[in-house]
Amino acid sequence: MEMADRIKSRRLALGYTQEELAEKVGLQKSAIAKYENGRVENMKRSMIEKMSQVLECSPAYLMGWAGAISDELKKTADRTLLYIQVLESYGYKITLREASVDIFEKKSNTNFTVPRKTFMSMIQRCHKDITWNLEKFLSEISTTEEDPLIDAAHERTDIKVTDEMKKYDDDIMDDENF
């Protein structure tokens, strides 16, 4: 399936006429007909983006790359959207741009713009932290569930233990007030 076929398929799936699609992306009906007939070989990147938004699909799908995107990239995209939802639930408005990310803090009515690469690195660090914390938490739970009692101390192996030291340890263990 070529890009022309994918454009037409998505347009029909959404129930748009060529005129309606043309109006939504800011083109003439004849331009949409040319796209759908494959008479336009080099579509501008900005038009691919606009077309994918209106047709509710990814630019990669329109370009025919959707099958080539690795599972890891899909996971990263899903993770990014999840973190954006979490941040927005805490009062931030996140707007992803091509090279930057706009962050609006509602509480203080403040705007920040950071490079997209920096924002994505932060998300990666958050994921690693959450994963590490969850693994630690689950490890603590399994240890607690398996062995709810504290293990007794073992005899020291780093020094030679004398009888006097053993007696002292026994006295402490037998002391009811300790």
Coordinates of C-alpha atoms in Angstrom, one line a residue:
M1 CA 0.0 0.0 0.0
E2 CA 1.4 3.4 -1.0
M3 CA 1.0 6.7 0.8
A4 CA -1.7 7.7 -1.6
D5 CA -3.7 4.6 -0.7
R6 CA -3.2 5.2 3.1
I7 CA -4.4 8.8 2.8
K8 CA -7.5 7.7 0.9
S9 CA -8.1 4.8 3.3
R10 CA -7.9 7.0 6.4
R11 CA -10.1 9.7 4.8
L12 CA -12.8 7.1 4.0
A13 CA -12.5 5.5 7.4
L14 CA -13.2 8.8 9.0
G15 CA -16.0 9.6 6.6
Y16 CA -14.5 12.7 5.1
T17 CA -15.0 13.8 1.5
Q18 CA -12.0 15.1 -0.4
E19 CA -13.4 18.6 0.1
E20 CA -13.7 18.2 3.9
L21 CA -10.2 16.9 4.1
A22 CA -8.9 19.7 1.9
E23 CA -10.6 22.3 4.1
K24 CA -9.2 20.7 7.3
V25 CA -5.6 20.7 6.0
G26 CA -5.8 24.1 4.2
L27 CA -5.6 22.8 0.6
Q28 CA -7.8 22.7 -2.5
K29 CA -9.8 19.6 -3.3
S30 CA -7.7 19.0 -6.4
A31 CA -4.5 18.8 -4.3
I32 CA -6.2 16.0 -2.2
A33 CA -7.1 14.2 -5.4
K34 CA -3.5 14.4 -6.5
Y35 CA -2.3 13.0 -3.2
E36 CA -4.8 10.2 -3.4
N37 CA -3.9 9.3 -7.0
G38 CA -0.2 9.3 -6.2
R39 CA 0.6 12.2 -8.5
V40 CA 2.5 14.0 -5.8
E41 CA 5.8 12.3 -5.1
N42 CA 7.4 14.6 -2.5
M43 CA 4.9 15.7 0.2
K44 CA 6.3 18.4 2.5
R45 CA 7.0 17.3 6.1
S46 CA 4.6 20.0 7.5
M47 CA 1.8 18.6 5.3
I48 CA 2.5 15.1 6.3
E49 CA 2.2 16.2 10.0
K50 CA -1.0 18.2 9.4
M51 CA -2.5 15.3 7.3
S52 CA -1.7 12.7 10.0
Q53 CA -3.3 14.9 12.7
V54 CA -6.5 15.3 10.7
L55 CA -6.5 11.7 9.6
E56 CA -5.9 10.6 13.2
C57 CA -2.8 8.5 12.5
S58 CA 0.9 8.8 12.8
P59 CA 3.2 10.4 10.2
A60 CA 5.0 7.1 10.2
Y61 CA 1.8 5.3 9.1
L62 CA 1.3 7.7 6.2
M63 CA 4.9 7.3 5.1
G64 CA 4.6 3.5 5.3
W65 CA 7.1 3.2 8.1
A66 CA 4.7 2.0 10.8
G67 CA 5.8 -1.6 10.5
A68 CA 9.5 -0.6 10.7
I69 CA 9.2 1.2 14.0
S70 CA 10.7 -1.0 16.7
D71 CA 8.8 -2.1 19.8
E72 CA 11.2 -0.2 21.9
L73 CA 10.3 3.1 20.2
K74 CA 6.6 2.3 20.7
K75 CA 7.3 1.6 24.4
T76 CA 9.2 4.9 24.7
A77 CA 6.3 6.8 23.0
D78 CA 3.8 5.1 25.3
R79 CA 6.0 5.9 28.4
T80 CA 6.3 9.5 27.3
L81 CA 2.6 9.9 27.0
L82 CA 2.1 8.2 30.4
Y83 CA 4.5 10.6 32.1
I84 CA 2.9 13.6 30.4
Q85 CA -0.5 12.5 31.8
V86 CA 1.0 12.1 35.3
L87 CA 2.7 15.6 35.1
E88 CA -0.6 17.1 33.9
S89 CA -2.4 15.5 36.8
Y90 CA -0.1 17.4 39.0
G91 CA -0.9 20.8 37.5
Y92 CA 1.4 21.1 34.5
K93 CA 0.5 21.5 30.9
I94 CA 3.0 19.8 28.6
T95 CA 3.3 20.7 24.9
L96 CA 5.7 18.7 22.8
R97 CA 7.2 20.6 19.9
E98 CA 9.6 19.3 17.2
A99 CA 12.8 20.5 19.0
S100 CA 11.5 21.7 22.4
V101 CA 8.9 21.1 25.1
D102 CA 6.8 23.8 26.6
I103 CA 5.9 23.3 30.3
F104 CA 3.3 25.5 31.9
E105 CA 3.0 25.4 35.6
K106 CA -0.6 26.3 36.4
K107 CA -0.1 26.9 40.1
S108 CA 2.5 29.7 39.6
N109 CA 1.3 30.6 36.1
T110 CA 4.8 30.1 34.8
N111 CA 6.0 29.0 31.3
F112 CA 9.2 27.0 30.7
T113 CA 10.7 25.9 27.5
V114 CA 13.3 23.1 27.5
P115 CA 15.0 21.3 24.6
R116 CA 13.1 18.1 23.7
K117 CA 16.2 16.0 24.2
T118 CA 16.5 17.3 27.8
F119 CA 12.9 16.5 28.5
M120 CA 13.2 13.0 27.1
S121 CA 16.3 12.4 29.2
M122 CA 14.3 13.4 32.3
I123 CA 11.5 10.9 31.4
Q124 CA 14.1 8.2 31.0
R125 CA 15.6 8.9 34.4
C126 CA 12.1 8.9 35.9
H127 CA 11.4 5.5 34.4
K128 CA 14.7 4.1 35.8
D129 CA 14.0 5.5 39.2
I130 CA 10.4 4.1 39.3
T131 CA 11.6 0.7 38.1
W132 CA 14.4 0.6 40.7
N133 CA 12.0 1.7 43.5
L134 CA 9.4 -0.8 42.5
E135 CA 12.0 -3.6 42.3
K136 CA 13.3 -2.6 45.8
F137 CA 9.7 -2.4 47.1
L138 CA 8.8 -5.9 45.8
S139 CA 12.0 -7.3 47.2
E140 CA 11.2 -5.9 50.6
I141 CA 7.7 -7.3 50.5
S142 CA 8.9 -10.8 49.4
T143 CA 11.5 -10.8 52.2
T144 CA 8.9 -9.7 54.7
E145 CA 6.4 -12.2 53.6
E146 CA 8.8 -15.1 53.4
D147 CA 10.5 -14.5 56.7
P148 CA 8.5 -12.3 59.1
L149 CA 10.9 -13.0 62.0
I150 CA 14.3 -11.4 62.4
D151 CA 17.1 -13.9 62.0
A152 CA 19.3 -14.4 65.0
A153 CA 22.8 -13.0 64.8
H154 CA 25.6 -15.4 63.7
E155 CA 28.9 -15.8 65.4
R156 CA 31.5 -13.4 64.2
T157 CA 34.0 -14.7 61.7
D158 CA 36.2 -11.6 61.3
I159 CA 38.0 -12.2 64.7
K160 CA 38.6 -15.1 67.0
V161 CA 35.7 -15.2 69.5
T162 CA 36.7 -15.9 73.1
D163 CA 34.7 -17.6 75.8
E164 CA 34.4 -14.3 77.6
M165 CA 32.9 -12.7 74.4
K166 CA 30.4 -15.6 74.0
K167 CA 29.3 -15.2 77.7
Y168 CA 28.8 -11.5 77.2
D169 CA 26.6 -12.1 74.1
D170 CA 24.6 -14.7 75.9
D171 CA 24.0 -12.4 78.9
I172 CA 22.7 -9.7 76.6
M173 CA 20.4 -12.2 74.8
D174 CA 19.1 -13.4 78.1
D175 CA 18.5 -9.9 79.5
E176 CA 14.7 -9.3 79.6
N177 CA 15.2 -5.5 79.7
F178 CA 17.3 -5.4 76.5

